Short mmCIF file of C-alpha atoms in Angstrom, two decimals:
data_model
loop_
_atom_site.label_atom_id
_atom_site.label_comp_id
_atom_site.label_asym_id
_atom_site.label_seq_id
_atom_site.Cartn_x
_atom_site.Cartn_y
_atom_site.Cartn_z
CA MET A 1 28.10 17.63 57.22
CA ARG A 2 26.81 13.52 58.16
CA ILE A 3 23.54 13.02 58.02
CA LEU A 4 22.29 9.70 58.29
CA LEU A 5 19.51 7.90 55.48
CA VAL A 6 17.68 5.72 57.25
CA GLU A 7 15.71 3.68 54.07
CA ASP A 8 15.25 -0.80 53.70
CA ASP A 9 14.51 -0.45 49.20
CA THR A 10 18.61 -0.51 48.56
CA ARG A 11 17.56 0.78 45.03
CA VAL A 12 16.08 4.17 47.09
CA ALA A 13 18.63 4.63 48.97
CA GLY A 14 21.49 4.20 46.85
CA ALA A 15 19.67 6.67 44.22
CA MET A 16 19.41 9.07 48.13
CA VAL A 17 22.71 8.40 48.22
CA ALA A 18 24.63 9.41 44.99
CA ALA A 19 22.36 12.59 44.50
CA LEU A 20 22.83 13.83 48.71
CA THR A 21 27.40 12.76 48.18
CA ARG A 22 27.15 14.91 44.85
CA ARG A 23 25.79 17.79 46.67
CA GLY A 24 28.45 17.69 49.39
CA TYR A 25 26.77 15.86 52.10
CA ASP A 26 28.29 12.88 53.79
CA ILE A 27 25.52 10.05 53.56
CA GLU A 28 25.67 6.91 56.32
CA HIS A 29 22.59 4.11 54.98
CA ALA A 30 21.11 2.25 57.56
CA ALA A 31 18.43 -0.40 56.38
CA THR A 32 17.34 -1.20 59.28
CA ALA A 33 15.28 0.29 62.61
CA ALA A 34 18.83 -1.77 64.82
CA ALA A 35 21.08 -0.60 62.53
CA ALA A 36 19.55 3.40 62.45
CA LEU A 37 19.57 3.37 66.75
CA ALA A 38 22.55 1.59 66.92
CA ALA A 39 25.10 4.24 63.93
CA ALA A 40 27.13 6.55 64.95
CA PRO A 41 26.12 11.19 65.48
CA CYS A 42 24.88 12.22 62.78
CA ASP A 43 24.06 16.22 62.03
CA LEU A 44 20.61 15.73 60.52
CA VAL A 45 17.90 12.23 59.60
CA LEU A 46 16.24 11.41 56.91
CA LEU A 47 13.84 8.48 57.94
CA ASP A 48 11.16 5.78 55.89
CA LEU A 49 8.91 5.07 58.65
CA THR A 50 8.52 1.54 56.75
CA LEU A 51 10.98 -0.85 58.37
CA PRO A 52 11.71 -4.50 57.75
CA ASP A 53 12.20 -4.45 62.03
CA GLY A 54 10.45 -2.39 62.99
CA ASP A 55 7.88 1.44 62.89
CA GLY A 56 9.80 4.43 62.19
CA VAL A 57 7.92 6.26 63.96
CA ASP A 58 9.07 4.26 66.61
CA VAL A 59 12.57 5.53 65.94
CA CYS A 60 12.24 9.23 65.97
CA ARG A 61 10.72 9.77 69.20
CA THR A 62 13.42 7.16 70.61
CA LEU A 63 16.78 9.54 68.81
CA ARG A 64 14.16 12.37 69.06
CA ALA A 65 14.82 12.03 72.74
CA ARG A 66 18.82 11.24 73.08
CA ASP A 67 19.16 14.68 70.48
CA PRO A 68 15.91 17.24 71.29
CA ARG A 69 18.45 19.08 68.61
CA LEU A 70 19.40 16.28 66.27
CA GLY A 71 17.42 17.31 62.50
CA ILE A 72 14.91 14.84 61.60
CA ILE A 73 12.79 14.09 57.75
CA VAL A 74 10.77 11.87 57.54
CA VAL A 75 10.89 10.42 54.50
CA THR A 76 8.39 7.99 53.22
CA ALA A 77 5.10 6.56 50.82
CA ARG A 78 3.21 7.08 54.09
CA GLY A 79 0.57 10.47 52.76
CA GLU A 80 -2.10 10.41 54.37
CA GLU A 81 -2.84 13.45 57.16
CA ARG A 82 -2.88 11.18 60.06
CA GLU A 83 1.09 9.55 59.57
CA ARG A 84 2.05 13.31 58.86
CA VAL A 85 0.44 14.40 62.16
CA ILE A 86 2.32 11.91 63.64
CA GLY A 87 5.08 11.94 62.81
CA LEU A 88 5.77 15.30 63.75
CA ARG A 89 3.99 14.95 67.45
CA MET A 90 6.98 12.36 67.64
CA GLY A 91 9.60 15.07 66.70
CA ALA A 92 10.41 15.27 63.41
CA ASP A 93 11.44 18.58 62.20
CA ASP A 94 9.53 18.14 58.24
CA TYR A 95 7.73 15.28 56.16
CA VAL A 96 8.10 14.94 53.03
CA VAL A 97 6.54 12.15 51.00
CA LYS A 98 7.57 9.84 48.20
CA PRO A 99 8.03 10.15 45.36
CA PHE A 100 9.52 13.41 45.82
CA SER A 101 12.88 15.07 43.47
CA ILE A 102 16.24 15.87 45.40
CA VAL A 103 15.79 19.37 44.37
CA GLU A 104 12.58 19.71 46.79
CA LEU A 105 14.89 17.40 49.45
CA GLN A 106 17.72 19.52 49.86
CA ALA A 107 15.92 22.34 49.89
CA ARG A 108 14.08 20.90 52.74
CA ILE A 109 17.46 19.95 54.67
CA GLU A 110 18.84 23.09 54.43
CA ALA A 111 16.08 24.43 56.18
CA VAL A 112 15.88 21.71 58.32
CA LEU A 113 20.32 22.54 59.07
CA ARG A 114 19.70 27.10 59.21
CA ARG A 115 17.15 26.19 62.14
CA ALA A 116 19.59 23.65 63.82
CA ALA A 117 22.33 25.93 63.11
CA ILE A 118 20.57 29.01 64.36
CA ALA A 119 19.57 27.09 67.73
CA ALA A 120 23.64 26.45 68.71
CA PRO A 121 25.05 27.63 70.51
CA ALA A 122 28.22 29.65 70.03
CA HIS A 123 31.76 28.45 70.37
CA THR A 124 33.24 32.00 72.16
CA ILE A 125 36.41 31.43 70.56
CA ILE A 126 38.21 29.16 68.59
CA GLU A 127 41.98 28.74 67.52
CA VAL A 128 43.30 27.00 64.84
CA GLY A 129 47.72 27.67 64.53
CA ARG A 130 47.97 31.11 64.64
CA ILE A 131 44.14 32.26 64.17
CA ARG A 132 42.41 33.25 66.61
CA ILE A 133 38.51 34.66 65.71
CA ASP A 134 35.79 35.34 68.11
CA VAL A 135 33.11 34.90 66.88
CA PRO A 136 30.28 37.34 69.27
CA ALA A 137 32.69 40.03 68.81
CA ARG A 138 33.25 38.93 64.58
CA THR A 139 36.74 39.37 65.20
CA VAL A 140 40.54 37.84 63.62
CA THR A 141 44.08 38.17 64.27
CA VAL A 142 46.68 36.11 63.14
CA ASP A 143 50.11 35.81 65.45
CA ASP A 144 47.75 38.22 67.59
CA ARG A 145 47.91 40.87 64.23
CA PRO A 146 44.33 42.15 63.72
CA VAL A 147 42.32 40.65 59.95
CA THR A 148 39.19 42.95 58.92
CA LEU A 149 36.97 41.26 56.70
CA THR A 150 33.70 41.15 55.33
CA ARG A 151 30.69 39.40 57.13
CA LYS A 152 31.26 36.96 53.68
CA GLU A 153 35.05 36.69 54.86
CA PHE A 154 34.36 35.60 58.28
CA ASP A 155 31.46 33.65 57.83
CA ILE A 156 33.13 31.18 55.54
CA LEU A 157 36.95 31.28 58.39
CA THR A 158 34.29 30.34 60.79
CA SER A 159 33.04 27.55 58.69
CA LEU A 160 36.96 26.00 57.54
CA ALA A 161 37.83 27.06 61.32
CA ARG A 162 35.45 24.76 63.50
CA GLN A 163 36.85 21.73 61.20
CA PRO A 164 40.29 22.47 61.43
CA GLY A 165 42.58 20.28 59.17
CA LEU A 166 39.45 18.69 57.54
CA VAL A 167 38.03 19.74 54.49
CA VAL A 168 34.95 21.28 53.43
CA PRO A 169 32.45 20.62 50.87
CA ARG A 170 32.31 23.87 48.89
CA ASP A 171 28.56 22.77 49.13
CA ARG A 172 28.86 23.23 52.72
CA ILE A 173 30.01 26.21 52.82
CA LEU A 174 27.40 28.25 50.70
CA LEU A 175 24.95 26.19 52.76
CA ASP A 176 26.46 27.61 55.83
CA VAL A 177 27.14 31.49 54.70
CA TRP A 178 24.39 31.30 52.27
CA GLN A 179 21.87 29.31 53.29
CA THR A 180 21.78 27.12 49.94
CA THR A 181 23.84 25.35 47.59
CA TRP A 182 22.25 27.28 44.55
CA ALA A 183 24.88 30.16 43.88
CA ALA A 184 27.17 30.91 41.20
CA ARG A 185 29.90 28.64 40.43
CA HIS A 186 32.45 31.44 41.58
CA THR A 187 30.69 32.47 44.64
CA VAL A 188 32.84 30.48 47.01
CA GLU A 189 36.33 30.86 45.03
CA VAL A 190 36.05 34.66 44.46
CA HIS A 191 35.58 34.99 48.76
CA VAL A 192 38.05 32.70 49.96
CA GLY A 193 41.28 34.71 47.31
CA SER A 194 39.95 37.84 48.89
CA LEU A 195 39.94 35.44 52.19
CA ARG A 196 43.82 34.11 51.80
CA ALA A 197 44.88 37.69 50.61
CA LYS A 198 43.31 39.81 54.47
CA LEU A 199 45.26 36.96 56.43
CA GLY A 200 48.64 37.06 55.13
CA ASP A 201 49.77 33.69 54.07
CA PRO A 202 47.59 31.77 51.46
CA ARG A 203 48.96 28.30 52.42
CA LEU A 204 46.44 29.28 55.51
CA VAL A 205 43.22 28.29 53.54
CA GLU A 206 44.35 25.20 51.17
CA THR A 207 42.00 23.89 47.95
CA VAL A 208 40.92 20.47 48.15
CA ARG A 209 40.45 20.47 44.48
CA GLY A 210 36.70 19.41 43.20
CA VAL A 211 36.20 18.75 46.69
CA GLY A 212 36.12 22.22 48.82
CA TYR A 213 38.49 24.16 51.23
CA ARG A 214 40.70 22.45 54.54
CA LEU A 215 42.17 25.23 56.98
CA ARG A 216 45.80 24.64 57.93
CA GLY A 217 46.81 24.86 61.51
CA GLU A 218 50.35 25.68 60.87
#
C-alpha cells in the first residue's frame, strides 16, 4: 500500500514517515505542491494544505480530477469549519486537524482504503503460476485441482495474488482481510499455515521474516 505524504515541515514528515512505515505502508514524501503533483501514482495521499509553493486545496482539486478513486486525507493545522468544508468539497475523503495521534490517523487511513476497495472493480480471474483464482466465484484451483478454502484463507490468497512475487506486509494483509491492523500477533500466521497446507505445496507462500509474505509464481 503506497501513500504519498505531502508535508513541508521536515520534522513532522520524518515522524509520520517513520510511524507509518513501521505499520507496513510504503511512504513517499513530497515537501511542495509541485513535487506532489509530479509524484508517482499511489493508493492514498496525506495532504497538508499549507505548502511553500501553493495551496494544498488546489493540489487536492487536481489530484481528485486525475483519479476519482484516489484516497485523499487532508492533514493540516487549519481547523476552522470553513477550511474543513472547502477541503471536503474540493475532493478530500477525510480531514484531520493537527495535532493528532498516529492511532487516529491510521484508523482514518484504514476507513478511506476500505471505501476505496469496495468501490474498486475486482479482477475476475487471477492466475499466478499453478494457481488460478476466480474472484467472483470465490474458487481456487492448483494445477487444475479444486482447493476448498475458508473465507479468510481465500481473501489472504487473493491479497497475495494481486501482487505476485512481491512481499505483502503483514499489516497490509490484515487491512485487506480483517479491515484493520489491530489484531492478535499470530492471526495471519495461523491462517497462512492452514492455507499452505491446503494448497499442497508450502513453497507457494513464502515467509519474509519480520515483514510479511510472498506468493511465488513458480
